[in-house]
Amino acid sequence: MALASNTSLLPRHQPLPCSSDAAQAYLPSLVRAGRRRAFARPISAVHAAEPAKNPIKIKEPAPIAEAKSGKWSVESWKAKKALQQPEYPDKAELDSVLRTIENFPPIVFAGEARHLEERLADAALGKAFLLQGGDCAESFKEFNANNIRDTFRILLQMGAVLMFGGQMPVVKVTSRSYL
């Protein structure tokens, strides 16, 4: 049977001889709980987003490596060997696949990319929080609707918690190639 009472079992707060804020910080949290105020604390960027505020001093300029093939051009990358790429034995089939891919609509539209750049700039200035999530490496075995939905859901939930707790917008980015 529960009894109603107006008296508290917790000891009443006795003022300390020193009433500074530093001394008050050492009071047990149950005693201080009534005086707490909710306020938004700004999140500051680790590195200055404006280079003029924290200039980097370089003692000596680094030597510039010269290109082996001579002059650079927009198409010069095609002359270089991509060592990480597989060798395709059938050049005609490769060209056919590349033409097919070129005819697909873009995965991301230019306006979306510009909007993301603006939001990332806000995050760099400390006006937003960047949440980046996803797997380091994806396997085709895990490429299904349930995994995509679960990853998307957890990022949205994490973003909501961060936005509520940080009192600032959250830029959500994933490394999944299919999201």
Short mmCIF file of C-alpha atoms in Angstrom, two decimals:
data_model
loop_
_atom_site.label_atom_id
_atom_site.label_comp_id
_atom_site.label_asym_id
_atom_site.label_seq_id
_atom_site.Cartn_x
_atom_site.Cartn_y
_atom_site.Cartn_z
CA MET A 1 0.00 0.00 0.00
CA ALA A 2 1.44 3.37 -1.04
CA LEU A 3 1.28 6.28 1.34
CA ALA A 4 1.04 9.85 0.10
CA SER A 5 3.32 12.32 1.83
CA ASN A 6 4.37 15.91 1.35
CA THR A 7 7.77 15.31 2.93
CA SER A 8 10.76 14.29 0.86
CA LEU A 9 13.15 11.54 1.86
CA LEU A 10 15.98 13.43 0.16
CA PRO A 11 18.00 15.82 2.33
CA ARG A 12 17.16 19.46 1.83
CA HIS A 13 19.75 21.65 0.12
CA GLN A 14 21.85 23.60 2.60
CA PRO A 15 23.56 26.66 1.09
CA LEU A 16 27.32 26.36 0.97
CA PRO A 17 29.50 29.05 2.53
CA CYS A 18 30.90 29.70 -0.92
CA SER A 19 28.01 30.21 -3.32
CA SER A 20 30.03 30.48 -6.52
CA ASP A 21 28.93 28.56 -9.59
CA ALA A 22 32.07 26.43 -9.38
CA ALA A 23 31.18 25.29 -5.86
CA GLN A 24 27.57 24.64 -6.88
CA ALA A 25 28.78 22.36 -9.65
CA TYR A 26 29.99 19.87 -7.04
CA LEU A 27 26.56 19.42 -5.47
CA PRO A 28 24.93 16.06 -6.15
CA SER A 29 22.85 16.05 -9.30
CA LEU A 30 19.63 15.29 -7.37
CA VAL A 31 20.05 18.49 -5.37
CA ARG A 32 20.92 20.63 -8.41
CA ALA A 33 18.19 19.16 -10.62
CA GLY A 34 15.66 21.86 -9.78
CA ARG A 35 17.95 24.67 -10.91
CA ARG A 36 18.97 23.27 -14.30
CA ARG A 37 17.99 25.18 -17.38
CA ALA A 38 17.83 23.76 -20.87
CA PHE A 39 19.88 25.68 -23.38
CA ALA A 40 21.38 24.99 -26.78
CA ARG A 41 25.14 24.73 -26.87
CA PRO A 42 26.66 25.47 -30.28
CA ILE A 43 28.84 22.77 -31.79
CA SER A 44 32.11 24.24 -32.93
CA ALA A 45 34.13 22.87 -35.81
CA VAL A 46 37.43 21.21 -34.96
CA HIS A 47 39.24 22.97 -37.78
CA ALA A 48 38.55 26.53 -38.82
CA ALA A 49 36.39 26.66 -41.91
CA GLU A 50 37.88 30.02 -42.80
CA PRO A 51 41.61 29.63 -43.55
CA ALA A 52 42.24 33.33 -42.87
CA LYS A 53 41.51 32.77 -39.16
CA ASN A 54 44.11 29.99 -38.80
CA PRO A 55 46.70 30.46 -41.54
CA ILE A 56 49.00 27.53 -42.19
CA LYS A 57 52.61 28.65 -42.37
CA ILE A 58 54.69 26.79 -44.92
CA LYS A 59 58.43 27.18 -44.51
CA GLU A 60 59.43 26.04 -47.96
CA PRO A 61 57.27 25.23 -50.98
CA ALA A 62 57.04 21.54 -51.81
CA PRO A 63 58.67 20.48 -55.08
CA ILE A 64 56.22 20.01 -57.93
CA ALA A 65 56.30 16.60 -59.55
CA GLU A 66 56.30 16.79 -63.32
CA ALA A 67 53.97 14.58 -65.34
CA LYS A 68 55.69 11.83 -67.30
CA SER A 69 53.50 12.23 -70.36
CA GLY A 70 54.14 15.95 -70.76
CA LYS A 71 51.31 18.46 -70.87
CA TRP A 72 48.04 17.99 -69.05
CA SER A 73 44.74 18.09 -70.90
CA VAL A 74 41.14 17.19 -70.18
CA GLU A 75 41.60 13.86 -71.97
CA SER A 76 45.10 13.06 -70.61
CA TRP A 77 43.72 10.74 -67.94
CA LYS A 78 42.76 8.26 -70.66
CA ALA A 79 46.43 7.74 -71.52
CA LYS A 80 47.28 6.67 -67.97
CA LYS A 81 47.01 3.06 -66.85
CA ALA A 82 44.51 2.45 -64.03
CA LEU A 83 46.25 -0.31 -62.11
CA GLN A 84 43.22 -0.95 -59.87
CA GLN A 85 40.93 -1.69 -62.85
CA PRO A 86 40.37 -5.19 -64.23
CA GLU A 87 41.50 -6.08 -67.73
CA TYR A 88 38.58 -6.45 -70.15
CA PRO A 89 39.43 -8.93 -72.92
CA ASP A 90 36.56 -7.93 -75.25
CA LYS A 91 36.94 -4.23 -76.09
CA ALA A 92 33.77 -4.18 -78.25
CA GLU A 93 31.62 -5.54 -75.41
CA LEU A 94 33.14 -3.05 -72.96
CA ASP A 95 32.33 -0.16 -75.33
CA SER A 96 28.77 -1.48 -75.70
CA VAL A 97 28.28 -1.57 -71.92
CA LEU A 98 29.76 1.92 -71.51
CA ARG A 99 27.40 3.31 -74.18
CA THR A 100 24.45 1.69 -72.37
CA ILE A 101 25.49 3.26 -69.06
CA GLU A 102 25.97 6.66 -70.70
CA ASN A 103 22.32 6.58 -71.83
CA PHE A 104 20.98 6.03 -68.30
CA PRO A 105 19.58 9.06 -66.45
CA PRO A 106 21.87 10.56 -63.81
CA ILE A 107 21.81 9.01 -60.34
CA VAL A 108 22.10 12.44 -58.74
CA PHE A 109 20.93 15.64 -60.38
CA ALA A 110 23.05 18.80 -60.44
CA GLY A 111 20.64 20.70 -58.18
CA GLU A 112 20.88 17.99 -55.54
CA ALA A 113 24.67 18.12 -55.65
CA ARG A 114 24.64 21.92 -55.28
CA HIS A 115 22.21 21.65 -52.34
CA LEU A 116 24.50 19.10 -50.65
CA GLU A 117 27.50 21.41 -51.15
CA GLU A 118 25.59 24.22 -49.41
CA ARG A 119 24.62 21.96 -46.50
CA LEU A 120 28.19 20.65 -46.17
CA ALA A 121 29.42 24.25 -46.08
CA ASP A 122 27.02 24.89 -43.18
CA ALA A 123 28.46 21.85 -41.38
CA ALA A 124 32.01 23.10 -41.97
CA LEU A 125 31.07 26.44 -40.42
CA GLY A 126 29.52 24.74 -37.37
CA LYS A 127 25.95 25.65 -38.38
CA ALA A 128 24.98 22.00 -38.97
CA PHE A 129 26.08 18.52 -37.91
CA LEU A 130 27.39 16.01 -40.47
CA LEU A 131 26.21 12.42 -39.97
CA GLN A 132 27.97 9.99 -42.28
CA GLY A 133 26.98 6.34 -42.12
CA GLY A 134 26.95 3.12 -44.05
CA ASP A 135 29.07 0.05 -44.56
CA CYS A 136 32.75 0.31 -45.38
CA ALA A 137 32.32 -2.38 -48.02
CA GLU A 138 29.10 -3.60 -49.55
CA SER A 139 28.45 -7.10 -50.76
CA PHE A 140 25.95 -8.02 -53.44
CA LYS A 141 24.55 -10.63 -51.05
CA GLU A 142 23.33 -7.85 -48.75
CA PHE A 143 21.82 -5.82 -51.60
CA ASN A 144 18.12 -6.21 -50.84
CA ALA A 145 15.18 -4.04 -49.89
CA ASN A 146 15.30 -4.96 -46.20
CA ASN A 147 18.95 -3.95 -45.74
CA ILE A 148 18.47 -0.73 -47.67
CA ARG A 149 15.38 0.14 -45.61
CA ASP A 150 17.12 -0.69 -42.32
CA THR A 151 20.18 1.41 -43.15
CA PHE A 152 18.01 4.31 -44.26
CA ARG A 153 15.84 4.03 -41.14
CA ILE A 154 18.76 3.99 -38.70
CA LEU A 155 20.34 7.04 -40.36
CA LEU A 156 17.04 8.92 -40.12
CA GLN A 157 16.64 7.94 -36.46
CA MET A 158 20.21 8.95 -35.63
CA GLY A 159 19.67 12.23 -37.46
CA ALA A 160 16.50 12.95 -35.48
CA VAL A 161 18.26 12.29 -32.16
CA LEU A 162 21.22 14.49 -33.13
CA MET A 163 18.97 17.28 -34.39
CA PHE A 164 16.93 17.25 -31.17
CA GLY A 165 19.97 17.01 -28.91
CA GLY A 166 22.18 19.43 -30.80
CA GLN A 167 19.43 21.90 -31.70
CA MET A 168 20.83 22.27 -35.21
CA PRO A 169 20.24 20.77 -38.67
CA VAL A 170 21.81 17.41 -39.48
CA VAL A 171 23.26 16.64 -42.92
CA LYS A 172 22.84 12.91 -43.49
CA VAL A 173 25.24 11.25 -45.94
CA THR A 174 25.72 7.55 -46.61
CA SER A 175 28.50 5.69 -48.32
CA ARG A 176 26.09 3.14 -49.77
CA SER A 177 26.23 3.31 -53.54
CA TYR A 178 22.61 2.23 -53.89
CA LEU A 179 20.97 4.73 -51.52
#
